[in-house]
JSON list of C-alpha atoms in Angstrom, two decimals:
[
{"chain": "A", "resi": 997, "resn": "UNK", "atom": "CA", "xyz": [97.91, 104.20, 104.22]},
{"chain": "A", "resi": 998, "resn": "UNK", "atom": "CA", "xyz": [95.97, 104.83, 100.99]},
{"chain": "A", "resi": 999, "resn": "UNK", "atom": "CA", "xyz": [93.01, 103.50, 101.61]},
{"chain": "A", "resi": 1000, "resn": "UNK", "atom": "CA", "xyz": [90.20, 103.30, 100.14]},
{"chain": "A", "resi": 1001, "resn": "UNK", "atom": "CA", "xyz": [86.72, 102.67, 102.08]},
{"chain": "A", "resi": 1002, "resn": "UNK", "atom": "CA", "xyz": [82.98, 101.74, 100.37]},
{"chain": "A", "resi": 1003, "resn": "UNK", "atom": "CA", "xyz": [79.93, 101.43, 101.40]},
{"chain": "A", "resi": 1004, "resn": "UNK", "atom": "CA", "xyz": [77.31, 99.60, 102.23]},
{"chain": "A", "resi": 1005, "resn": "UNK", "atom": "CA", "xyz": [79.48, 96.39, 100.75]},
{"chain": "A", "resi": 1006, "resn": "UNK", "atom": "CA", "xyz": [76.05, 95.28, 99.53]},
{"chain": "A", "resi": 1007, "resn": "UNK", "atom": "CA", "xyz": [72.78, 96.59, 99.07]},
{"chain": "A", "resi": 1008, "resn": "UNK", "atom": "CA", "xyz": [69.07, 95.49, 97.44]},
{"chain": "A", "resi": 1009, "resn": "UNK", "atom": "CA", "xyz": [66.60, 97.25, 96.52]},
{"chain": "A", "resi": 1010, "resn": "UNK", "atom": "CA", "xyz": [63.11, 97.30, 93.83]},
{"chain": "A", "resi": 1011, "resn": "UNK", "atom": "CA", "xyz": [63.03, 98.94, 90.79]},
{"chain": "A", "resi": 1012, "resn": "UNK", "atom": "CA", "xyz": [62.54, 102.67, 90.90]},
{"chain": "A", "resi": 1013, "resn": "UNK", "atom": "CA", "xyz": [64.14, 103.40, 94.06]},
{"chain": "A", "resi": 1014, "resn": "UNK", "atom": "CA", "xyz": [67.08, 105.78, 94.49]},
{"chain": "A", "resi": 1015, "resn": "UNK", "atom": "CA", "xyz": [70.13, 104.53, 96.05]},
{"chain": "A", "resi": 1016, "resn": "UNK", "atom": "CA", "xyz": [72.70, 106.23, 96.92]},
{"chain": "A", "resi": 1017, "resn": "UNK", "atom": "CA", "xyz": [76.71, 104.65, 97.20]},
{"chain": "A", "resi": 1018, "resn": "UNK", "atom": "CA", "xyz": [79.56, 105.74, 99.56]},
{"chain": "A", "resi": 1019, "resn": "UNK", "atom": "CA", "xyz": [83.33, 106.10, 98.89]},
{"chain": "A", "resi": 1020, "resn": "UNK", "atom": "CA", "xyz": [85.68, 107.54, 101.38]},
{"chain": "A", "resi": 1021, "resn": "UNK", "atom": "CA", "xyz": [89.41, 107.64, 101.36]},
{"chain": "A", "resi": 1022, "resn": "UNK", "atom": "CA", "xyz": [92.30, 108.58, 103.44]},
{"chain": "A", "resi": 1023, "resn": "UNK", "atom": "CA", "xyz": [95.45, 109.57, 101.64]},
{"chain": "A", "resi": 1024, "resn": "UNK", "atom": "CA", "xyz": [97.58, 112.29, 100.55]},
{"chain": "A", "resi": 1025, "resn": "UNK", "atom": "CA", "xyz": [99.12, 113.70, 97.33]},
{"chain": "A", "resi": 1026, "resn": "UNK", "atom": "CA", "xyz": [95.49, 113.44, 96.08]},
{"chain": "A", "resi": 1027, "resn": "UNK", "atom": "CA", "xyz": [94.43, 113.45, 92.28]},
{"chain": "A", "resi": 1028, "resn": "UNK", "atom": "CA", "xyz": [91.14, 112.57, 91.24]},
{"chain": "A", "resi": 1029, "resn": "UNK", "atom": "CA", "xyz": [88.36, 110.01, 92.31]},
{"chain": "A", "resi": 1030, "resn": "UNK", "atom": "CA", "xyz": [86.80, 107.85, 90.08]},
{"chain": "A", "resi": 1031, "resn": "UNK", "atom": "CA", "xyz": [83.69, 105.60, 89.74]},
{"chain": "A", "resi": 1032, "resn": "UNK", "atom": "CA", "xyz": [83.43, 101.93, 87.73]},
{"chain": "A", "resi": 1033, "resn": "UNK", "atom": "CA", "xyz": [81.08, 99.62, 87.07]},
{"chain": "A", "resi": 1034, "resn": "UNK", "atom": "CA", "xyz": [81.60, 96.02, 87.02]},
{"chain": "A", "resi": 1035, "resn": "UNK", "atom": "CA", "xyz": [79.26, 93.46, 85.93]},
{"chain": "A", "resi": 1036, "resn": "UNK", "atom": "CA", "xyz": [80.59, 89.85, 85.40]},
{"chain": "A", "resi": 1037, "resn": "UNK", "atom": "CA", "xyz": [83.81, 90.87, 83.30]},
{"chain": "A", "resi": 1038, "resn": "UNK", "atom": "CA", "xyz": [86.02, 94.30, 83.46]},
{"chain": "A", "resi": 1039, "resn": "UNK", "atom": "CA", "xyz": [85.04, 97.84, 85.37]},
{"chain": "A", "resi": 1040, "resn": "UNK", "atom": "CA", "xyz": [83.93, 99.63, 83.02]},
{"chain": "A", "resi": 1041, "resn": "UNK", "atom": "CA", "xyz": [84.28, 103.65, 83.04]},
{"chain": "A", "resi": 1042, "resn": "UNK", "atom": "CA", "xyz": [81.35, 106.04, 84.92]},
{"chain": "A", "resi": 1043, "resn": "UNK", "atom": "CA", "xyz": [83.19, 109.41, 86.98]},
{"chain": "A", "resi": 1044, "resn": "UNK", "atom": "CA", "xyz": [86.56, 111.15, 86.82]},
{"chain": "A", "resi": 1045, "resn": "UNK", "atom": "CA", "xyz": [85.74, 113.51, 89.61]},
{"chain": "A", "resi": 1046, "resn": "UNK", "atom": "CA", "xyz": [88.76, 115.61, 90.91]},
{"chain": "A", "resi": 1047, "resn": "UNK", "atom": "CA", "xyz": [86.86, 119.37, 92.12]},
{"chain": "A", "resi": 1048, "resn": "UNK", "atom": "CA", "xyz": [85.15, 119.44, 94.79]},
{"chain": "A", "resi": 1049, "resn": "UNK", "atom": "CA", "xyz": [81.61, 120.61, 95.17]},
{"chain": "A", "resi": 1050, "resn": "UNK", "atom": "CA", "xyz": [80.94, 119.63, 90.81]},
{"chain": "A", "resi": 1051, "resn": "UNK", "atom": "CA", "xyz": [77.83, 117.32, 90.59]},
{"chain": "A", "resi": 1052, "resn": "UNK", "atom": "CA", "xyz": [78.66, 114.66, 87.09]},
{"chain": "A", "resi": 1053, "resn": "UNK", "atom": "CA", "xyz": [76.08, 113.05, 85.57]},
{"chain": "A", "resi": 1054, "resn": "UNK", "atom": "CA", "xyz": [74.93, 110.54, 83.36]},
{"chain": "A", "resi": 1055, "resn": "UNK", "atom": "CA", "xyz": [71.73, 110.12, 82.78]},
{"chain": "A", "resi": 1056, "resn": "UNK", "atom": "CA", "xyz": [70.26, 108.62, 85.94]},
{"chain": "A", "resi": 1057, "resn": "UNK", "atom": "CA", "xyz": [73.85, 108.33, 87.38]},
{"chain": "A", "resi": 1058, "resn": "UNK", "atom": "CA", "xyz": [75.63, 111.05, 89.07]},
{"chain": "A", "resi": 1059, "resn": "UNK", "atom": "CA", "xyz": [78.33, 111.88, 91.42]},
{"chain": "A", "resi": 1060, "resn": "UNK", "atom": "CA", "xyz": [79.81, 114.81, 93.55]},
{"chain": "A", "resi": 1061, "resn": "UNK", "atom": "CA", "xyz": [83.43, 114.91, 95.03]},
{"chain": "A", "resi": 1062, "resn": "UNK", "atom": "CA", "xyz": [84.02, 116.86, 99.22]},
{"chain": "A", "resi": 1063, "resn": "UNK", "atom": "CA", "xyz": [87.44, 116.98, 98.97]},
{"chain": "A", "resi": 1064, "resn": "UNK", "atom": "CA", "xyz": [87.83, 118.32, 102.52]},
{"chain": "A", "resi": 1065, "resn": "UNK", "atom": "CA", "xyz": [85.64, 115.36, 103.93]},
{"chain": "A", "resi": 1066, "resn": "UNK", "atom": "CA", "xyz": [87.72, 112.89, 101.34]},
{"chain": "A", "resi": 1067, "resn": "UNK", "atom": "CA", "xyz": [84.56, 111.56, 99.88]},
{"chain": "A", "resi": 1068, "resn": "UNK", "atom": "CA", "xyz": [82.57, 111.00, 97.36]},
{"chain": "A", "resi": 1069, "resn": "UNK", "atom": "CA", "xyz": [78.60, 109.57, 96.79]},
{"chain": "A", "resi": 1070, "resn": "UNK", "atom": "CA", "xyz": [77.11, 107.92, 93.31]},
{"chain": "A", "resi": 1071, "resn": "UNK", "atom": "CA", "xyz": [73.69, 108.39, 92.85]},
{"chain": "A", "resi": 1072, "resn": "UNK", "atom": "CA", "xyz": [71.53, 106.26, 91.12]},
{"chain": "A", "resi": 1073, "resn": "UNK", "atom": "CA", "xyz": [68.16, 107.19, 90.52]},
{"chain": "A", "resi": 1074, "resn": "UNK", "atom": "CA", "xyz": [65.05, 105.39, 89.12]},
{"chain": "A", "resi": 1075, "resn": "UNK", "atom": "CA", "xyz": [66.83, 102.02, 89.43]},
{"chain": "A", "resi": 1076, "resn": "UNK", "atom": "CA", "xyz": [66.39, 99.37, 86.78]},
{"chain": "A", "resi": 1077, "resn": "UNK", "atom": "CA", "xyz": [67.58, 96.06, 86.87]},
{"chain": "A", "resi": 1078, "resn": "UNK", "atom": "CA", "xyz": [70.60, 96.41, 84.25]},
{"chain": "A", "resi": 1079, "resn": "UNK", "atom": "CA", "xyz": [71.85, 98.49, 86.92]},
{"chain": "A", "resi": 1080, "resn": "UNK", "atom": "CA", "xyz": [72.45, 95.25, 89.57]},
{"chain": "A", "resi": 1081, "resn": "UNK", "atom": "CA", "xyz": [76.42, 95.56, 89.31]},
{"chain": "A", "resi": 1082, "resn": "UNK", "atom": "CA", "xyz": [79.35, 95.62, 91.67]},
{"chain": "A", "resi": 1083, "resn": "UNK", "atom": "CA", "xyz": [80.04, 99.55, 91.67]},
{"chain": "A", "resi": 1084, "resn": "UNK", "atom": "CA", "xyz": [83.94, 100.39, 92.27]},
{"chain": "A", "resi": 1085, "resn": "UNK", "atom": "CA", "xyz": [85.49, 103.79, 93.50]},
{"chain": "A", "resi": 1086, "resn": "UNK", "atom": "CA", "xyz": [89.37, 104.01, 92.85]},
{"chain": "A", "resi": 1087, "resn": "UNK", "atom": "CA", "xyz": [91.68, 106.82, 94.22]},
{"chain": "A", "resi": 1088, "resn": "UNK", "atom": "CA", "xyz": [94.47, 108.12, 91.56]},
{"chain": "A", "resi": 1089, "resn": "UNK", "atom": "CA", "xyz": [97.55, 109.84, 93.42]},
{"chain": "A", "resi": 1090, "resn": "UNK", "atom": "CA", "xyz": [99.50, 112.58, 91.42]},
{"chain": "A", "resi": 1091, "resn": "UNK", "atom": "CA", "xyz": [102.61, 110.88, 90.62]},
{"chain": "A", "resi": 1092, "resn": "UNK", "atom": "CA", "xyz": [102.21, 106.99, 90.51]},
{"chain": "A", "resi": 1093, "resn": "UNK", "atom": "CA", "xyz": [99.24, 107.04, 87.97]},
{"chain": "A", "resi": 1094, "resn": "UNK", "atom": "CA", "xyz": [98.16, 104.34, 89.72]},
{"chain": "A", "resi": 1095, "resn": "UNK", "atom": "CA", "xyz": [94.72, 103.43, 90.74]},
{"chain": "A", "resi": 1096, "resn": "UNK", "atom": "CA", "xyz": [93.42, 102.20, 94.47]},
{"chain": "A", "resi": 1097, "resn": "UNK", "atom": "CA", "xyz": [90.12, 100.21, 94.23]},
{"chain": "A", "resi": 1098, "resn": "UNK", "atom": "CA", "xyz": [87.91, 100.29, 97.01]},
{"chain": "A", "resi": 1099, "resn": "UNK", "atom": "CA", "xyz": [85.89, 96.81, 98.00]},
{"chain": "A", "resi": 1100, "resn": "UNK", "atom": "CA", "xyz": [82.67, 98.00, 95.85]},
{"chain": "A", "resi": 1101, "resn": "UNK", "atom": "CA", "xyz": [79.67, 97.82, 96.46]},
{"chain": "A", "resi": 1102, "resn": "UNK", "atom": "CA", "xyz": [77.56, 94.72, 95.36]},
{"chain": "A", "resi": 1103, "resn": "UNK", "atom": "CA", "xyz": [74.10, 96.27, 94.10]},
{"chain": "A", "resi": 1104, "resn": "UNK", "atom": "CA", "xyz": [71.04, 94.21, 93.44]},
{"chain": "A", "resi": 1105, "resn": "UNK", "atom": "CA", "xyz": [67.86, 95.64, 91.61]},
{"chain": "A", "resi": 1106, "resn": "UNK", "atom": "CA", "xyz": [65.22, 93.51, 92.11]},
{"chain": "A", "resi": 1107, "resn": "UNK", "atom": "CA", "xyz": [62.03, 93.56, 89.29]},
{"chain": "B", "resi": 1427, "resn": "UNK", "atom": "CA", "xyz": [87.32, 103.67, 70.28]},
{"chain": "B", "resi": 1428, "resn": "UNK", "atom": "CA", "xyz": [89.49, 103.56, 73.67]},
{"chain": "B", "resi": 1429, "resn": "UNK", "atom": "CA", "xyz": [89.06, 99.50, 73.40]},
{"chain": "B", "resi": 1430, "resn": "UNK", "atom": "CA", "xyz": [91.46, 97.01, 75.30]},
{"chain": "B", "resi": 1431, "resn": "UNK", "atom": "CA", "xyz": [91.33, 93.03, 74.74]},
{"chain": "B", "resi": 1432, "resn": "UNK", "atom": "CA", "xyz": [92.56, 89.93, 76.60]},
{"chain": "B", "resi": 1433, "resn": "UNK", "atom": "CA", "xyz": [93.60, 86.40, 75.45]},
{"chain": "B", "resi": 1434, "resn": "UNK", "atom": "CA", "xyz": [92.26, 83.97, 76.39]},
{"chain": "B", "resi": 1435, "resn": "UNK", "atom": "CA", "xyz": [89.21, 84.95, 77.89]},
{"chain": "B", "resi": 1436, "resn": "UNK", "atom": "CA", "xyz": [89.26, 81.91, 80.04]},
{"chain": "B", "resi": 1437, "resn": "UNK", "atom": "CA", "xyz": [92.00, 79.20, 80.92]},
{"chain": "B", "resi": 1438, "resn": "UNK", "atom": "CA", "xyz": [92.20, 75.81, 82.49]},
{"chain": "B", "resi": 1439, "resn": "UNK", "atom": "CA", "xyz": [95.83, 74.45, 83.01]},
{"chain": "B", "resi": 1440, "resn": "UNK", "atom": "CA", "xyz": [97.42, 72.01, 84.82]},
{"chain": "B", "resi": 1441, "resn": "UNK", "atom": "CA", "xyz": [99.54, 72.86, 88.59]},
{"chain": "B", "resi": 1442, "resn": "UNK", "atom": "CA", "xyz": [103.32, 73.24, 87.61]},
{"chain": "B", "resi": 1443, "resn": "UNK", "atom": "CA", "xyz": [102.35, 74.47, 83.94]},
{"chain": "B", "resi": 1444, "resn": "UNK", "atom": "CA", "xyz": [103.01, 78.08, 82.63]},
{"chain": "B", "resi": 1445, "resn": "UNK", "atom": "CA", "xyz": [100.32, 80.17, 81.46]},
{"chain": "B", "resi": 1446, "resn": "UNK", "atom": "CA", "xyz": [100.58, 83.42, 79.14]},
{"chain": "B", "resi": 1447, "resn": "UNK", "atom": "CA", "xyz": [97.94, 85.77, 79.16]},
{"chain": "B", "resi": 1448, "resn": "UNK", "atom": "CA", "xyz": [97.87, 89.24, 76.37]},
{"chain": "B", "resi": 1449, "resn": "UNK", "atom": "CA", "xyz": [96.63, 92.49, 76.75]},
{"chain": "B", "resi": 1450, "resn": "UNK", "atom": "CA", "xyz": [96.01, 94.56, 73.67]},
{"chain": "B", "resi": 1451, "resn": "UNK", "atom": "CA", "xyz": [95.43, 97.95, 73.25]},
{"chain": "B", "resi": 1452, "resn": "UNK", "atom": "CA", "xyz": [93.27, 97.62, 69.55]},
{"chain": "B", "resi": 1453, "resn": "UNK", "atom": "CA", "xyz": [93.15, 101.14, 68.76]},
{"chain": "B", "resi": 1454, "resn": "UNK", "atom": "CA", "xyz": [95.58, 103.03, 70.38]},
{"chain": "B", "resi": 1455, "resn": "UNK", "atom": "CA", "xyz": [99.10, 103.04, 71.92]},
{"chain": "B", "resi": 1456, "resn": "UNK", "atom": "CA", "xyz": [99.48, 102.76, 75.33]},
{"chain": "B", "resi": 1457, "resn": "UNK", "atom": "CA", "xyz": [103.20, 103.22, 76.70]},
{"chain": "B", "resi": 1458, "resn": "UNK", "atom": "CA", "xyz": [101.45, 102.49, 80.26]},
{"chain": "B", "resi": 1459, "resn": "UNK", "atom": "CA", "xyz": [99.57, 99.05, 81.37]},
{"chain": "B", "resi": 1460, "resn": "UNK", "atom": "CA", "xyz": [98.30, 97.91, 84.52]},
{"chain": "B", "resi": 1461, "resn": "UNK", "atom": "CA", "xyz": [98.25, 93.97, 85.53]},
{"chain": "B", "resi": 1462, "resn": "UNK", "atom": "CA", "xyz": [95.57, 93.04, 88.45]},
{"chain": "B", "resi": 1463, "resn": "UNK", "atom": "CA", "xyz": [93.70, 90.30, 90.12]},
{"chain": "B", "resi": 1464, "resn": "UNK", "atom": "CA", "xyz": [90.81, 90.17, 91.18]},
{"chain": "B", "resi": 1465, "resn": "UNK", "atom": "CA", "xyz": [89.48, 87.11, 93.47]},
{"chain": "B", "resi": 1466, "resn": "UNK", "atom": "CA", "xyz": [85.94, 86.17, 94.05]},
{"chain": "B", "resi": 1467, "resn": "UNK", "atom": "CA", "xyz": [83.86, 88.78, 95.94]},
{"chain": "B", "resi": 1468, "resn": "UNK", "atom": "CA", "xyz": [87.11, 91.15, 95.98]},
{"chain": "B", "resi": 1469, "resn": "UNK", "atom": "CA", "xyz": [88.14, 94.30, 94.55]},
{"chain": "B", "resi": 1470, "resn": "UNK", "atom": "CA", "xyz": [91.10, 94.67, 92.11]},
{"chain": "B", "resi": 1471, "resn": "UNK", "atom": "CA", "xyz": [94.24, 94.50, 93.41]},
{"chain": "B", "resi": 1472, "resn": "UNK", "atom": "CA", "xyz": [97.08, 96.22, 91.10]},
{"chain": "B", "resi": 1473, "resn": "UNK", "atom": "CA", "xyz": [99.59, 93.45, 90.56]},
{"chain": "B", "resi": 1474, "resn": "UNK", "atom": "CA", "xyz": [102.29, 95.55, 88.53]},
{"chain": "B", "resi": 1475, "resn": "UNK", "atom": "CA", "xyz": [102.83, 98.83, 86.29]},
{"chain": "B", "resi": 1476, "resn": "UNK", "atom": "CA", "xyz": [103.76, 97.71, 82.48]},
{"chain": "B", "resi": 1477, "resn": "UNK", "atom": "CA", "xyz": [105.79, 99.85, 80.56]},
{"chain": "B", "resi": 1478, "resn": "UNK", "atom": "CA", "xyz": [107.18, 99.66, 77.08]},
{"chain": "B", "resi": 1479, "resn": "UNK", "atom": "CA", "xyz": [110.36, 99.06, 76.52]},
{"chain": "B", "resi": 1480, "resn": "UNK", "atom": "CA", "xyz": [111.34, 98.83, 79.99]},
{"chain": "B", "resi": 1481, "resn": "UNK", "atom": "CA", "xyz": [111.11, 96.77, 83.07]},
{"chain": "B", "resi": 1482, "resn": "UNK", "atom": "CA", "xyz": [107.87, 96.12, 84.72]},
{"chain": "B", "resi": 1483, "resn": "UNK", "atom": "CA", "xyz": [107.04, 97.71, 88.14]},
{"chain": "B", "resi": 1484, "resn": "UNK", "atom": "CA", "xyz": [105.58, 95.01, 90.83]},
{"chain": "B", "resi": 1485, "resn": "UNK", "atom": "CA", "xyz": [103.50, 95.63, 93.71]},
{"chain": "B", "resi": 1486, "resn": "UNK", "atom": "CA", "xyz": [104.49, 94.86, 96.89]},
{"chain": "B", "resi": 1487, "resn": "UNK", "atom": "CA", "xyz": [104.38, 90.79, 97.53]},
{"chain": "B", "resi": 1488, "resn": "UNK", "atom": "CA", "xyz": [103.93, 90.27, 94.12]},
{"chain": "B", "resi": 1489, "resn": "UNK", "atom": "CA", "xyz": [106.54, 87.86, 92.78]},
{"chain": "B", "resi": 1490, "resn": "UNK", "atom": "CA", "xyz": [108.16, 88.83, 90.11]},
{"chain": "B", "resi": 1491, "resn": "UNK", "atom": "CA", "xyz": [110.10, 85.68, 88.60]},
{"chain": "B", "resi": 1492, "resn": "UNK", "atom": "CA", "xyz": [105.98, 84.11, 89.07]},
{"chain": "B", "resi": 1493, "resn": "UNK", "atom": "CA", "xyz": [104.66, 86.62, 86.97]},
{"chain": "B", "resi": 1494, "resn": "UNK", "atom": "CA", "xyz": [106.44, 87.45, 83.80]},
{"chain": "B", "resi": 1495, "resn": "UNK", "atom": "CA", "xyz": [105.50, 90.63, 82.28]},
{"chain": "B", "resi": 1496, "resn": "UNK", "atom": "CA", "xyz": [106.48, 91.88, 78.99]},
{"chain": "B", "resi": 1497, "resn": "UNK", "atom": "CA", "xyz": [105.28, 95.22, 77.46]},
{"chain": "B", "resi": 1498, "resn": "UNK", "atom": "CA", "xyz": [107.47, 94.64, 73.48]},
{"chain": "B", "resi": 1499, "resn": "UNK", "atom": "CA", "xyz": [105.05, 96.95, 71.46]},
{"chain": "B", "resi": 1500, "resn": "UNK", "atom": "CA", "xyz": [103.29, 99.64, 72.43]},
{"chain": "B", "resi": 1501, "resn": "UNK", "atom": "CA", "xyz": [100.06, 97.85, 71.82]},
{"chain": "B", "resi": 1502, "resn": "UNK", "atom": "CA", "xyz": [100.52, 94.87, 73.48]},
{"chain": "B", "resi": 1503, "resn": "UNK", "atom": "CA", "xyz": [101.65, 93.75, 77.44]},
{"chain": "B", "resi": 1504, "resn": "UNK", "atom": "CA", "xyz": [101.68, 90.00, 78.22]},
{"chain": "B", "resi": 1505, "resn": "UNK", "atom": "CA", "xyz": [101.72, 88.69, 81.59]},
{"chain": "B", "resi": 1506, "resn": "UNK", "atom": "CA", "xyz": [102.80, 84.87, 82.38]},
{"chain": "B", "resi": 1507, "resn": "UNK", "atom": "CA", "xyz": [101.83, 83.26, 85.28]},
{"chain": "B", "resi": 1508, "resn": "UNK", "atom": "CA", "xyz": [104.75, 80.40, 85.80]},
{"chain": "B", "resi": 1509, "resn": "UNK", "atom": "CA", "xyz": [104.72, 77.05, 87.28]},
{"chain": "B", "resi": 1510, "resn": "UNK", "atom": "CA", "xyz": [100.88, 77.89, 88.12]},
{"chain": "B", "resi": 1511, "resn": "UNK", "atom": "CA", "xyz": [99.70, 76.67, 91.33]},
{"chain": "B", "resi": 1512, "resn": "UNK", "atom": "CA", "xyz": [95.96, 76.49, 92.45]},
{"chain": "B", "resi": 1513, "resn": "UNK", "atom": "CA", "xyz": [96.23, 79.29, 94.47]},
{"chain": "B", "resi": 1514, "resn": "UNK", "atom": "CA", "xyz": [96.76, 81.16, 91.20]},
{"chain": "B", "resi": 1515, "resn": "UNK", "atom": "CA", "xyz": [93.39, 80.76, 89.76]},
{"chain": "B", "resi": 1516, "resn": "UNK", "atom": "CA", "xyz": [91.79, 83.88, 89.58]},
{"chain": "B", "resi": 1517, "resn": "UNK", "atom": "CA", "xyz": [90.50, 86.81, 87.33]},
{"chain": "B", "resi": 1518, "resn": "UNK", "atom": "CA", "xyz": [93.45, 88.85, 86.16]},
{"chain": "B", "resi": 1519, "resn": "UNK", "atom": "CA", "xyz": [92.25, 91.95, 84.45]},
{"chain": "B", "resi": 1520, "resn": "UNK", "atom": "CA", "xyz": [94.43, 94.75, 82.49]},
{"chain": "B", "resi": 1521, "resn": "UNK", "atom": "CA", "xyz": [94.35, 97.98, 81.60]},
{"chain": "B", "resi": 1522, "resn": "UNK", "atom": "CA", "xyz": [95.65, 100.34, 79.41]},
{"chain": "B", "resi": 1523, "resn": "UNK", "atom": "CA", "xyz": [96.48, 104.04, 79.86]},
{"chain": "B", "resi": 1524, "resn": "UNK", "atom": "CA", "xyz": [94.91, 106.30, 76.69]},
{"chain": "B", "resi": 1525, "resn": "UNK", "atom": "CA", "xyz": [97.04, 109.38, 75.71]},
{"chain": "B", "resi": 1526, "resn": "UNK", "atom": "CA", "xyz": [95.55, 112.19, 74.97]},
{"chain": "B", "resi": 1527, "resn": "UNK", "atom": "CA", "xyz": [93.20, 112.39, 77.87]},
{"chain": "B", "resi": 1528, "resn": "UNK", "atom": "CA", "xyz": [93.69, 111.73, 81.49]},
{"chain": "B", "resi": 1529, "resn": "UNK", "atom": "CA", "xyz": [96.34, 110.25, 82.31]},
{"chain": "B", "resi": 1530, "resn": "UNK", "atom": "CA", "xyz": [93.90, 108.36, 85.19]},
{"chain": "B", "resi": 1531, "resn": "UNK", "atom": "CA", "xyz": [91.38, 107.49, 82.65]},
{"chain": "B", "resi": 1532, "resn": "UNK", "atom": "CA", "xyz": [92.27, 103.45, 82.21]},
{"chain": "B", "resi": 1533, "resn": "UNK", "atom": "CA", "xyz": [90.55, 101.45, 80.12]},
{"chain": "B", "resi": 1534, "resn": "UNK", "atom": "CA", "xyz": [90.27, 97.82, 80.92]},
{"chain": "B", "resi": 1535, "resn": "UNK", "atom": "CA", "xyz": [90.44, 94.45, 79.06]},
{"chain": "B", "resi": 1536, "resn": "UNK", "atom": "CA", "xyz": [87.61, 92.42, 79.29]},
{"chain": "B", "resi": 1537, "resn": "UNK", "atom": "CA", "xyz": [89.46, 90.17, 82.16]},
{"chain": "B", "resi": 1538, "resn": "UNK", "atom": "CA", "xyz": [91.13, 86.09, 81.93]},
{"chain": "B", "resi": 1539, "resn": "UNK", "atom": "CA", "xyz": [89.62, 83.38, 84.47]},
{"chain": "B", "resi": 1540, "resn": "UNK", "atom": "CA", "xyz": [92.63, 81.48, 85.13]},
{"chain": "B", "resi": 1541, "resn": "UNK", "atom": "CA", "xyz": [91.53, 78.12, 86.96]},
{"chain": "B", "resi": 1542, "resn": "UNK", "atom": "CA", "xyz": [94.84, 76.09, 87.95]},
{"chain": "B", "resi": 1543, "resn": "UNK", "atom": "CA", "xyz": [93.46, 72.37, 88.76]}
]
C-alpha cells in the first residue's frame, strides 16, 4: 500500500522553539518526497527532496530525505507564529506523477 | 509566476443542483491537472488526473458520471459536481503540473468550499 505516515498529527509549542516534523512512507517505485504548507486555503510549495542524506533549506526551514529508512524530518527552527500551519508530506511514484498526502501535521505557535 | 486559480472561491447550492467549479493555470500551460478533496481536519485526497484533450483519470471510488471533469484548453480543467448532495460539501482543491521543471512540482489553486444545504 502506498502509504504515507506523519507525525505527531498535532503539536504546540512557544515562539522560538525548534520543532521538528515526521514523515514516513512505505512504498515502492519511489520518486521524490515533498513538503507543503497549508494554512486556511491551498498547500503551498516548501521541499522536493529525492537524494538521500541532502539537507534543503529555507531560511529557518529545512529538510533531509533516509531513503533506506523511507523517511523524511522538516525542521523548523526559531518558531514564529506565521508558522502555525497544517504541514503536509506527499510521496511522488515514478510513473503515475501522482502525489500521496500524508495526514499533516497541525502546528500551533503560540506568542 | 507558476500561479493556479479557482472559481468560485466559495459556493452554496441547493441538494439535487449541479455545481461547476474552474481551475486555471494563469501563466502557463499545463497538459496535466489534479482534482482533490479535502474534508475538515483531513489531508488531500486525489480525486482524478486531468488531461487535455483526453479523458479524465478517476481514483478509485470516485464516481465518475458525479464528477464531470473537462480539461478543453491547456489552461483551464473544470470539474462539476452533479446532482450535489450534502455529503458533497467540502474543499476541492486543484493543481496544475508546470513544464519545464519537475514533473512532481504541482502548483495548487487556491481551493472551492462547496457547502451543499
Amino acid at each position: 500500500e502506498d502509504k504515507v505516515v506523519q507525525s505527531p498529527l498535532s503539536l504546540v509549542v512557544h515562539e522560538g522553539d525548534t520543532v521538528t516534523l515526521n514523515c514516513s512512507y512505505e512504498v515502492t517505485n519511489f520518486r521524490s518526497l515533498l513538503w507543503y504548507k497549508q494554512e486556511k486555503k491551498a498547500p503551498t510549495f516548501l521541499f522536493m527532496l529525492t537524494s538521500s542524506g541532502i539537507e534543503k533549506k529555507s531560511g529557518r526551514l529545512s529538510s533531509i530525505l533516509d531513503k533506506k529508512e523511507l523517511f523524511s524530518i522538516l525542521n523548523i527552527t526559531a518558531t514564529q507564529t506565521g508558522d502555525s500551519a497544517i504541514y503536509l508530506c506527499a510521496r511522488a511514484s515514478g510513473s503515475a506523477r501522482q502525489l500521496t498526502f500524508g495526514s499533516g501535521t497541525q502546528l500551533t505557535v503560540l506568542p | 509566476g507558476a500561479v493556479v486559480s479557482q472559481h468560485p472561491s466559495w459556493v452554496i447550492c441547493k441538494s439535487g443542483t449541479s455545481v461547476k467549479i474552474e481551475c486555471r493555470s494563469l501563466d502557463f500551460q499545463a497538459t496535466t491537472m489534479f482534482w482533490y478533496r479535502q474534508f475538515p481536519k483531513q489531508s488531500l485526497m486525489l480525486m482524478a488526473t486531468s488531461n487535455e484533450g483526453s479523458k479524465a483519470t478517476y481514483e478509485q471510488g470516485v464516481e465518475k458520471d458525479k464528477f464531470l471533469i473537462n480539461h478543453a484548453s491547456l489552461t483551464l480543467s473544470t470539474l462539476t459536481v452533479t446532482s450535489a448532495h450534502p455529503e458533497d460539501s467540502s474543499f476541492y482543491i486543484c493543481s496544475a503540473l508546470l513544464g519545464g521543471t519537475s514533473v512532481y512540482e504541482q502548483y495548487f489553486g487556491p481551493g472551492t468550499r462547496l457547502t451543499v444545504t
